Tab-separated table of C-alpha atoms and ligand atoms in Angstrom:
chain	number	residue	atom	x	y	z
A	1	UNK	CA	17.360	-44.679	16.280
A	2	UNK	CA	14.953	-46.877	14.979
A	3	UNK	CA	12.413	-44.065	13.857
A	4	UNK	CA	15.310	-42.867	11.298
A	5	UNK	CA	15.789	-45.951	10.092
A	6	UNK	CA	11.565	-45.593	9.240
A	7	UNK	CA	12.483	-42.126	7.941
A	8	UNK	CA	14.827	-43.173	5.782
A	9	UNK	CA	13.046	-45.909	4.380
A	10	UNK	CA	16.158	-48.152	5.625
A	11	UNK	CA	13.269	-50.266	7.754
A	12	UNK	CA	9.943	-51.645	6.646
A	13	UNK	CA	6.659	-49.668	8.124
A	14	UNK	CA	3.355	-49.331	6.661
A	15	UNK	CA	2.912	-45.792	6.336
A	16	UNK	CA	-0.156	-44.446	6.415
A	17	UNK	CA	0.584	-40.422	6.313
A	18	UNK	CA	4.187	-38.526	4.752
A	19	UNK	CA	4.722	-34.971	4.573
A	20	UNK	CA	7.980	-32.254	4.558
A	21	UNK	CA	7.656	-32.459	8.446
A	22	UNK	CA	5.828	-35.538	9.294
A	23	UNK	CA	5.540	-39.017	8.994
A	24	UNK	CA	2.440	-41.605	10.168
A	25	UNK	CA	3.151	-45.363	10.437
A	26	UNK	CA	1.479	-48.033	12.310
A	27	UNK	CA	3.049	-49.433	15.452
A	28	UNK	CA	4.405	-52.186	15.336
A	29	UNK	CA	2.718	-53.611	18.422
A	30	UNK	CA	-0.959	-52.379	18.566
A	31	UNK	CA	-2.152	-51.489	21.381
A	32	UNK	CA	-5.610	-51.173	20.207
A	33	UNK	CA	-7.544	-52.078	16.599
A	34	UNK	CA	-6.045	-49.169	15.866
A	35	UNK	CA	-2.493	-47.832	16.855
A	36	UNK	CA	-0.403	-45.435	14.978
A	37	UNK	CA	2.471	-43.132	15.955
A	38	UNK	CA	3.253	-39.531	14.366
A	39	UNK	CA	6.380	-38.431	14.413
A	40	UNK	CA	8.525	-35.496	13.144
A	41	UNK	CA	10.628	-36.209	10.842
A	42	UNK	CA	13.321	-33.630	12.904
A	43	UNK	CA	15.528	-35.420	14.712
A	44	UNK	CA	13.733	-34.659	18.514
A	45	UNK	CA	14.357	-37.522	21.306
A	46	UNK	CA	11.593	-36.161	23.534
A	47	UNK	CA	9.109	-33.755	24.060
A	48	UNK	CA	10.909	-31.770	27.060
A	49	UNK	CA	13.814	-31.638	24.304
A	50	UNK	CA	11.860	-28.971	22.347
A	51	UNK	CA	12.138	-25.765	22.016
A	52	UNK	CA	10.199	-22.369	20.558
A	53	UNK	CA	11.442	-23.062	17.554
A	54	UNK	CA	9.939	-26.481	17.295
A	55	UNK	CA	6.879	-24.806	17.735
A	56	UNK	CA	6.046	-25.119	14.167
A	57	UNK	CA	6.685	-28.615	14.087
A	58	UNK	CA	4.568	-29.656	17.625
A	59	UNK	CA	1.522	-27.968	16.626
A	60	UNK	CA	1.582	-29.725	12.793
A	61	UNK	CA	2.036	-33.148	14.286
A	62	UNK	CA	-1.419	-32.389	16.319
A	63	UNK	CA	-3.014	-31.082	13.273
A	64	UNK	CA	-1.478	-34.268	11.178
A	65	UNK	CA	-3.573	-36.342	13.861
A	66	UNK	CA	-6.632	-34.373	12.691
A	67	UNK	CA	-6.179	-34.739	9.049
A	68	UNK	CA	-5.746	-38.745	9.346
A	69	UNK	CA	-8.028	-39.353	11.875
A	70	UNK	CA	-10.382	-36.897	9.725
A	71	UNK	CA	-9.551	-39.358	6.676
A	72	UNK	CA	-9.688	-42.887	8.226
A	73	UNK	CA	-13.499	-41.302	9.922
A	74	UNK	CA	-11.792	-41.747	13.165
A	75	UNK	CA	-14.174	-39.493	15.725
A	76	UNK	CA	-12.974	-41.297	19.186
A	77	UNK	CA	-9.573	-41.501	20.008
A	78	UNK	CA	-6.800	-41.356	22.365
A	79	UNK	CA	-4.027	-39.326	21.709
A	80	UNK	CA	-0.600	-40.298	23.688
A	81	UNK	CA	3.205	-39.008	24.392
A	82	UNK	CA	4.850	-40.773	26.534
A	83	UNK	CA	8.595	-38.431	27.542
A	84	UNK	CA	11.117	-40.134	29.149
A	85	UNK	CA	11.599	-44.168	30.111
A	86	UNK	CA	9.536	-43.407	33.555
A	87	UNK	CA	6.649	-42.712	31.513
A	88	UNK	CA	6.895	-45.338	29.268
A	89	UNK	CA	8.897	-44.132	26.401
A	90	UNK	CA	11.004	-46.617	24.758
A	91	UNK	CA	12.176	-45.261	21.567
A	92	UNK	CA	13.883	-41.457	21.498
A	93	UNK	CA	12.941	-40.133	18.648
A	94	UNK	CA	9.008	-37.776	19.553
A	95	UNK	CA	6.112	-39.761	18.830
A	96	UNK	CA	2.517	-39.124	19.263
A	97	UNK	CA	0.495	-42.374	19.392
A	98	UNK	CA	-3.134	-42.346	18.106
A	99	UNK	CA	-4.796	-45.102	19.378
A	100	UNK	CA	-8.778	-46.080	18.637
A	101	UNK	CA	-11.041	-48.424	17.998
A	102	UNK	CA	-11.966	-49.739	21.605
A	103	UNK	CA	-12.586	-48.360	25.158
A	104	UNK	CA	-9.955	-46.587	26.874
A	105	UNK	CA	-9.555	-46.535	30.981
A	106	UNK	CA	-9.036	-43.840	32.986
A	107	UNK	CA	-6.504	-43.183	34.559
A	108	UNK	CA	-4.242	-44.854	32.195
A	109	UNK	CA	-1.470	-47.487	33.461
C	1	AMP	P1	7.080	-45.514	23.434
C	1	AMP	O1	7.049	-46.703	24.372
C	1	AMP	O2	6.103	-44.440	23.767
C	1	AMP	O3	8.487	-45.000	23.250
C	1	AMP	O4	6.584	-46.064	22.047
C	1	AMP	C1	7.419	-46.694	21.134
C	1	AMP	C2	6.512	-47.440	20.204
C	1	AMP	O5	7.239	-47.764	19.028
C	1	AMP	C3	6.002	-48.765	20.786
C	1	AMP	O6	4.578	-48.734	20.821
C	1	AMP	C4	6.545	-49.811	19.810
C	1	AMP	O7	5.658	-50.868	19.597
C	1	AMP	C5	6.772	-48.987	18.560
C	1	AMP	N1	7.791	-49.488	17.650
C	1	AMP	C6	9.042	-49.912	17.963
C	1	AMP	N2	9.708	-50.288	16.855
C	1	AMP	C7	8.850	-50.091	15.820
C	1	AMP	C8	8.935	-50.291	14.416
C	1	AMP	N3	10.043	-50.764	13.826
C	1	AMP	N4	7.864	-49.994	13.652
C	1	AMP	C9	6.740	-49.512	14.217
C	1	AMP	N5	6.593	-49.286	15.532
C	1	AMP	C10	7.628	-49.587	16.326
């Protein structure tokens, strides 16, 4: 998928955030002033795919939206996973988006 290809440096992104599990990139069509999407560098096509043992993994990509949200002095935000195509998701490989820099509505769409 196309989130390997990032991973792998085989496709362009503008990273913003890379560590042994974890990798921060801007989307490619923001959303909002600001729109970025964390993703594990595992191989996961959706949330409902994971298991315990991605436990590890699921709770550093919420702390990797603290530390870069922390850094960019990001207080308001909306943190988003869309799982499966019902709900929006268009590319199988996890991704958290963190999106800020204007109002949100609630509900969302
Ligand atoms: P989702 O609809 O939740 O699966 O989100 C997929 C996101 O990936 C969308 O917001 C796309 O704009 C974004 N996206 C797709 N291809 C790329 C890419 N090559 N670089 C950065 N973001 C991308």
């Amino acid at each position: 998928n196309i989130f390997q290809k990032i991973i792998n440096k085989e496709i362009p992104a503008n990273i913003i955030y890379e560590d042994k599990l974890a990798l921060v990139f801007d989307d490619i069509s923001p959303q909002a002033p600001v729109h970025m999407l964390v993703i594990p560098k595992k191989n996961i096509s959706k949330l409902s795919d994971c298991e315990k043992k991605d436990s590890e993994i699921l709770s550093h990509l919420l702390l990797v939206v603290k530390i870069i949200t922390d850094k960019l002095g990001i207080s308001d935000y909306r943190v988003v996973i869309n799982n499966g195509s019902e709900a929006g998701q268009t590319v199988f490989h996890l991704h958290l988006h963190i999106l800020a820099g204007r109002n949100f509505g609630w509900p969302p769409g």
